[in-house]
Amino acid sequence: MLLTLAWGSLFFLGLFALSTWGLRRARPEWPVYDCLMISTRLVSSAQAVLATASGIVIIFYCRDVVTDR
């Protein structure tokens, strides 16, 4: 469980840092606030897509969602 938490933390933190860095290089005229806001929204969108996908997988492959593991 801790390994999953560590990988998830690294993934989302890395995605945020990479998107912020990329936006600062691609659009140097934008203020830092705008780059941070877009990066935050990108990471939130990625988390929402992954959470939705995992929920769909759980619904389709578990017979009883409450008791299956």
Steps between C-alpha positions, in 0.01 A plus 500: 500500500781741581668423169181592314477823698861584421461431127179703486662790680795495264277473194274794585781717634707422190207577271451834675869591481530391137192690389607814687847483349361438152256789523768738626719407202220499242335821617760721671269803476242339729522585870603227742150496649343399170752221444441364851122518459503311169740239642274450802199450274692256282596287801143511632369391162749212484395384847132519406553294185700235686245482783214464252684231306575300815136529608380373164742206517379414851135514396551278194727236655351458849180306549424655838671838534447518876660167599748419218867578532 
